[in-house]
Amino acid sequence: MKTECIGDYVKFNGKAYPCTVSLTMNLIGGKWKAVILYHLKDGEKRYNELRKEIPSITEMTLSLQLKQLEKDGLITRKVFGKKPPVKVVYDLTRLGESFVPVLEAITQWGNKAVTDNGEFVHS
Amino acid sequence: MKTECIGDYVKFNGKAYPCTVSLTMNLIGGKWKAVILYHLKDGEKRYNELRKEIPSITEMTLSLQLKQLEKDGLITRKVFGKKPPVKVVYDLTRLGESFVPVLEAITQWGNKAVTDNGEFVHS
DNA sequence: CTGTATCCTGCGCGATACTG
DNA sequence: CAGTATCGCGCAGGATACAG
């Protein structure tokens, strides 16, 4: 099976990419998107839960990345309640769920790389 | 098996990351690294071969990304000949080869995403 | 053939403060 | 509780010219 560069380029959500590797890296690349998806893989989470589980991300960046992931169809955003404090829940879409195996592969590779050539640090 | 955040952070090549997903995305993230690795997955390639197969990358960026991939231990660079024109060959290291399954997962996901929600364009 | 040197631009991302 | 507004830095990466 040919797994790349079927056709001359690919279009997704109106944007063009030279190949599907490129496309994937654009959708889930960057410093945080994969990490966020990772934390959603076991079920929905609230905004503040994500913040606590990813302490080094800022509010603004988390908010921005969530918006982009939603726009690209990887996660959903649901609001409960009308008056503050409202409750907002993020969850994977089907497309997002189909990405979980890739996430697992990424995680396992990272773990093996660290085991072989790096170190796990406990402070 | 716990696949993330073993310890409080991880160290790789002297750099610290909050988790292994983060680490992986740093090593092969960015606009081109995964694409380059993809083109090396079936065996060594020369500089110009890579240029031709990835037309939209510039010489400078290709050169820079190759250097970073070499520094991170994902590829090797071998020079043949002393006087110009010399021949330079890039190849995956063992670490790089161990990344191929991840690459396949990324590619397949991208292909499915395009098949379902995008389009393959022939010009 | 395989790069480097320079210059430059966009934007990802952080810091901090504020809001419904 | 779940964000936005504003400001700005740093750096990846493009254009173009040059080099061993």
Coordinates of C-alpha atoms (C1' of nucleotides) in Angstrom, one line a residue:
Chain A
M1 CA 0.0 0.0 0.0
K2 CA 1.3 3.4 -0.9
T3 CA 1.1 5.5 2.2
E4 CA 2.2 8.8 1.0
C5 CA 1.9 11.4 -1.8
I6 CA -1.2 9.9 -3.4
G7 CA -1.9 12.7 -5.8
D8 CA 0.4 15.7 -5.9
Y9 CA -0.8 17.2 -2.7
V10 CA -3.6 16.8 -0.2
K11 CA -6.3 19.2 1.0
F12 CA -7.8 19.1 4.5
N13 CA -10.2 21.7 5.9
G14 CA -9.4 23.9 2.9
K15 CA -5.6 23.9 3.5
A16 CA -3.1 22.2 1.2
Y17 CA -0.2 20.0 2.3
P18 CA 2.6 18.4 0.2
C19 CA 1.9 15.0 1.7
T20 CA 0.0 13.4 4.5
V21 CA 3.0 13.3 6.9
S22 CA 3.0 17.0 6.5
L23 CA -0.7 17.2 7.2
T24 CA -0.5 15.2 10.3
M25 CA 2.4 17.1 11.7
N26 CA 0.5 20.3 11.1
L27 CA -2.6 19.1 12.9
I28 CA -0.9 17.7 15.9
G29 CA 2.5 19.3 15.8
G30 CA 3.6 22.2 17.9
K31 CA 4.6 22.2 21.5
W32 CA 1.4 21.2 23.1
K33 CA -1.3 19.6 20.9
A34 CA -0.1 16.0 21.2
V35 CA 0.3 16.4 24.9
I36 CA -3.3 17.7 25.2
L37 CA -4.6 14.9 23.1
Y38 CA -2.7 12.5 25.3
H39 CA -4.5 13.7 28.4
L40 CA -7.8 13.4 26.7
K41 CA -7.3 9.9 25.5
D42 CA -8.9 8.3 28.5
G43 CA -12.0 10.4 28.5
E44 CA -13.4 13.9 28.7
K45 CA -11.7 16.5 30.9
R46 CA -12.5 19.9 32.2
Y47 CA -10.4 22.9 31.4
N48 CA -9.0 23.1 34.9
E49 CA -8.2 19.4 35.0
L50 CA -6.1 19.9 31.9
R51 CA -4.4 22.8 33.5
K52 CA -3.5 20.9 36.5
E53 CA -2.2 17.9 34.6
I54 CA -0.1 20.0 32.3
P55 CA 1.3 22.5 34.8
S56 CA 3.8 24.1 32.5
I57 CA 1.3 25.3 29.9
T58 CA -0.1 28.8 30.4
E59 CA -3.9 29.5 30.4
M60 CA -3.7 31.4 27.2
T61 CA -1.8 28.8 25.3
L62 CA -4.0 26.0 26.6
S63 CA -7.1 27.9 25.5
L64 CA -5.6 28.6 22.1
Q65 CA -4.5 25.1 21.4
L66 CA -7.9 23.7 22.5
K67 CA -9.5 26.1 20.0
Q68 CA -7.3 24.9 17.2
L69 CA -7.9 21.3 18.0
E70 CA -11.6 21.9 18.0
K71 CA -11.4 23.7 14.7
D72 CA -9.5 20.9 13.1
G73 CA -12.2 18.5 14.3
L74 CA -10.1 16.5 16.8
I75 CA -11.9 17.5 20.0
T76 CA -15.3 18.8 21.0
R77 CA -16.1 21.5 23.5
K78 CA -19.3 21.3 25.6
V79 CA -20.6 24.0 27.9
F80 CA -22.8 23.2 30.9
G81 CA -24.6 25.9 32.8
K82 CA -25.5 29.5 31.8
K83 CA -24.2 31.6 34.6
P84 CA -20.7 31.5 35.9
P85 CA -19.3 29.3 37.2
V86 CA -20.0 27.3 34.1
K87 CA -18.5 23.9 33.4
V88 CA -16.7 23.2 30.1
V89 CA -15.8 19.8 29.0
Y90 CA -13.4 18.7 26.3
D91 CA -13.6 15.3 24.6
L92 CA -12.1 13.5 21.6
T93 CA -14.2 13.3 18.4
R94 CA -14.1 10.2 16.4
L95 CA -11.2 11.6 14.4
G96 CA -9.5 12.4 17.6
E97 CA -10.0 8.9 18.9
S98 CA -8.6 7.4 15.8
F99 CA -5.5 9.3 16.6
V100 CA -5.0 7.5 19.9
P101 CA -2.9 4.7 18.4
V102 CA -0.5 7.2 17.0
L103 CA -0.3 8.9 20.4
E104 CA 0.5 5.5 22.0
A105 CA 3.2 4.9 19.4
I106 CA 4.7 8.4 20.1
T107 CA 4.7 7.8 23.8
Q108 CA 6.2 4.4 23.7
W109 CA 9.0 5.5 21.4
G110 CA 9.7 8.4 23.7
N111 CA 9.8 6.1 26.7
K112 CA 12.2 3.7 25.0
A113 CA 14.4 6.5 23.8
V114 CA 14.7 7.8 27.3
T115 CA 15.3 4.4 28.8
D116 CA 18.1 3.7 26.3
N117 CA 19.7 7.1 26.0
G118 CA 18.3 9.4 28.6
E119 CA 17.0 9.4 32.1
F120 CA 13.8 9.6 34.1
V121 CA 14.3 12.2 36.8
H122 CA 12.6 12.4 40.2
S123 CA 12.9 15.7 42.0
Chain B
M1 CA 2.0 0.0 31.8
K2 CA 2.4 3.6 32.6
T3 CA 3.4 5.3 29.4
E4 CA 3.9 8.8 30.5
C5 CA 5.4 11.0 33.2
I6 CA 7.5 8.3 34.8
G7 CA 9.4 10.5 37.3
D8 CA 8.7 14.2 37.3
Y9 CA 10.5 15.0 34.0
V10 CA 12.8 13.3 31.5
K11 CA 16.2 14.2 30.3
F12 CA 17.5 13.4 26.8
N13 CA 20.8 14.6 25.3
G14 CA 21.0 17.0 28.3
K15 CA 17.7 18.6 27.6
A16 CA 14.7 18.4 30.0
Y17 CA 11.1 17.7 29.0
P18 CA 7.9 17.5 31.1
C19 CA 7.0 14.1 29.6
T20 CA 7.9 11.7 26.9
V21 CA 5.2 12.9 24.5
S22 CA 6.9 16.3 24.8
L23 CA 10.3 14.8 24.1
T24 CA 9.2 13.0 21.0
M25 CA 7.4 16.0 19.6
N26 CA 10.6 18.1 20.1
L27 CA 12.8 15.5 18.4
I28 CA 10.7 15.0 15.3
G29 CA 8.3 17.9 15.4
G30 CA 8.6 21.0 13.3
K31 CA 7.6 21.4 9.7
W32 CA 10.1 19.0 8.1
K33 CA 11.7 16.4 10.4
A34 CA 9.1 13.7 10.2
V35 CA 8.9 14.2 6.4
I36 CA 12.7 13.7 6.1
L37 CA 12.7 10.7 8.3
Y38 CA 9.8 9.3 6.2
H39 CA 11.9 9.6 3.0
L40 CA 14.8 7.8 4.7
K41 CA 12.8 4.9 6.0
D42 CA 13.4 2.7 3.0
G43 CA 17.2 3.2 3.0
E44 CA 19.9 5.7 2.7
K45 CA 19.6 8.7 0.4
R46 CA 21.8 11.4 -0.9
Y47 CA 21.3 15.1 -0.3
N48 CA 20.0 15.8 -3.8
E49 CA 17.7 12.8 -3.7
L50 CA 16.0 14.3 -0.7
R51 CA 15.8 17.7 -2.3
K52 CA 14.1 16.2 -5.3
E53 CA 11.7 14.1 -3.3
I54 CA 10.8 17.1 -1.0
P55 CA 10.6 19.9 -3.6
S56 CA 9.1 22.5 -1.3
I57 CA 11.9 22.5 1.2
T58 CA 14.7 24.9 0.7
E59 CA 18.4 23.9 0.6
M60 CA 19.1 25.7 3.8
T61 CA 16.3 24.3 5.8
L62 CA 17.0 20.8 4.5
S63 CA 20.6 21.1 5.6
L64 CA 19.6 22.5 9.0
Q65 CA 17.1 19.8 9.7
L66 CA 19.5 17.1 8.7
K67 CA 22.0 18.5 11.1
Q68 CA 19.6 18.5 13.9
L69 CA 18.4 15.0 13.2
E70 CA 22.1 13.9 13.2
K71 CA 22.7 15.7 16.5
D72 CA 19.7 14.0 18.1
G73 CA 21.0 10.6 17.0
L74 CA 18.3 9.8 14.5
I75 CA 20.3 9.8 11.3
T76 CA 23.9 9.4 10.2
R77 CA 25.8 11.4 7.7
K78 CA 28.6 9.8 5.6
V79 CA 30.9 11.7 3.2
F80 CA 32.5 9.9 0.2
G81 CA 35.3 11.6 -1.7
K82 CA 37.6 14.3 -0.8
K83 CA 37.4 16.8 -3.7
P84 CA 34.2 18.2 -5.0
P85 CA 32.0 16.8 -6.2
V86 CA 31.7 14.8 -3.0
K87 CA 28.9 12.4 -2.2
V88 CA 27.1 12.6 1.0
V89 CA 24.7 9.9 2.2
Y90 CA 22.2 10.1 5.0
D91 CA 20.8 7.0 6.7
L92 CA 18.7 6.1 9.8
T93 CA 20.5 5.1 12.9
R94 CA 19.1 2.3 15.1
L95 CA 17.2 5.0 17.1
G96 CA 15.9 6.4 13.8
E97 CA 14.9 3.0 12.6
S98 CA 13.0 2.4 15.8
F99 CA 11.0 5.4 14.9
V100 CA 9.7 4.0 11.6
P101 CA 6.6 2.4 13.2
V102 CA 5.6 5.8 14.6
L103 CA 6.1 7.3 11.1
E104 CA 3.9 4.6 9.6
A105 CA 1.2 5.3 12.2
I106 CA 1.4 9.0 11.4
T107 CA 1.2 8.4 7.7
Q108 CA -1.7 6.0 7.9
W109 CA -3.7 8.4 10.1
G110 CA -3.1 11.2 7.7
N111 CA -4.2 9.2 4.8
K112 CA -7.4 8.1 6.5
A113 CA -8.1 11.7 7.7
V114 CA -7.8 12.9 4.1
T115 CA -9.9 10.0 2.7
D116 CA -12.7 10.7 5.2
N117 CA -12.6 14.5 5.4
G118 CA -10.3 15.9 2.8
E119 CA -9.2 15.2 -0.7
F120 CA -6.2 14.0 -2.7
V121 CA -5.5 16.5 -5.5
H122 CA -3.9 15.7 -8.8
S123 CA -2.7 18.8 -10.7
Chain C
dC1 C1' 27.4 18.2 -5.7
dT2 C1' 26.7 19.7 -1.2
dG3 C1' 26.4 22.7 1.2
dT4 C1' 27.1 28.1 4.1
dA5 C1' 26.3 33.1 5.0
dT6 C1' 23.2 36.7 5.6
dC7 C1' 19.2 38.8 6.1
dC8 C1' 14.4 38.8 7.2
dT9 C1' 9.6 37.7 8.4
dG10 C1' 6.0 35.3 10.5
dC11 C1' 4.0 33.4 14.4
dG12 C1' 4.1 30.2 18.2
dC13 C1' 4.2 30.8 22.6
dG14 C1' 5.0 33.1 27.2
dA15 C1' 4.0 36.9 30.9
dT16 C1' 0.8 39.5 33.0
dA17 C1' -3.5 41.6 33.8
dC18 C1' -8.3 41.6 33.3
dT19 C1' -13.6 39.5 32.6
dG20 C1' -18.5 37.3 32.4
Chain D
dC1 C1' -14.7 28.5 36.6
dA2 C1' -13.1 29.3 32.3
dG3 C1' -11.5 32.0 29.9
dT4 C1' -9.8 37.0 26.9
dA5 C1' -6.7 41.2 26.0
dT6 C1' -2.5 43.0 25.2
dC7 C1' 2.2 43.0 24.5
dG8 C1' 6.4 41.2 23.0
dC9 C1' 10.2 37.9 22.6
dG10 C1' 12.6 34.2 20.3
dC11 C1' 13.3 31.2 16.9
dA12 C1' 12.0 28.2 13.0
dG13 C1' 12.2 28.6 8.6
dG14 C1' 12.1 31.2 3.7
dA15 C1' 14.8 34.1 -0.1
dT16 C1' 18.8 34.9 -2.1
dA17 C1' 23.6 34.9 -2.9
dC18 C1' 27.9 32.7 -2.3
dA19 C1' 31.7 28.6 -1.5
dG20 C1' 34.8 24.2 -1.2

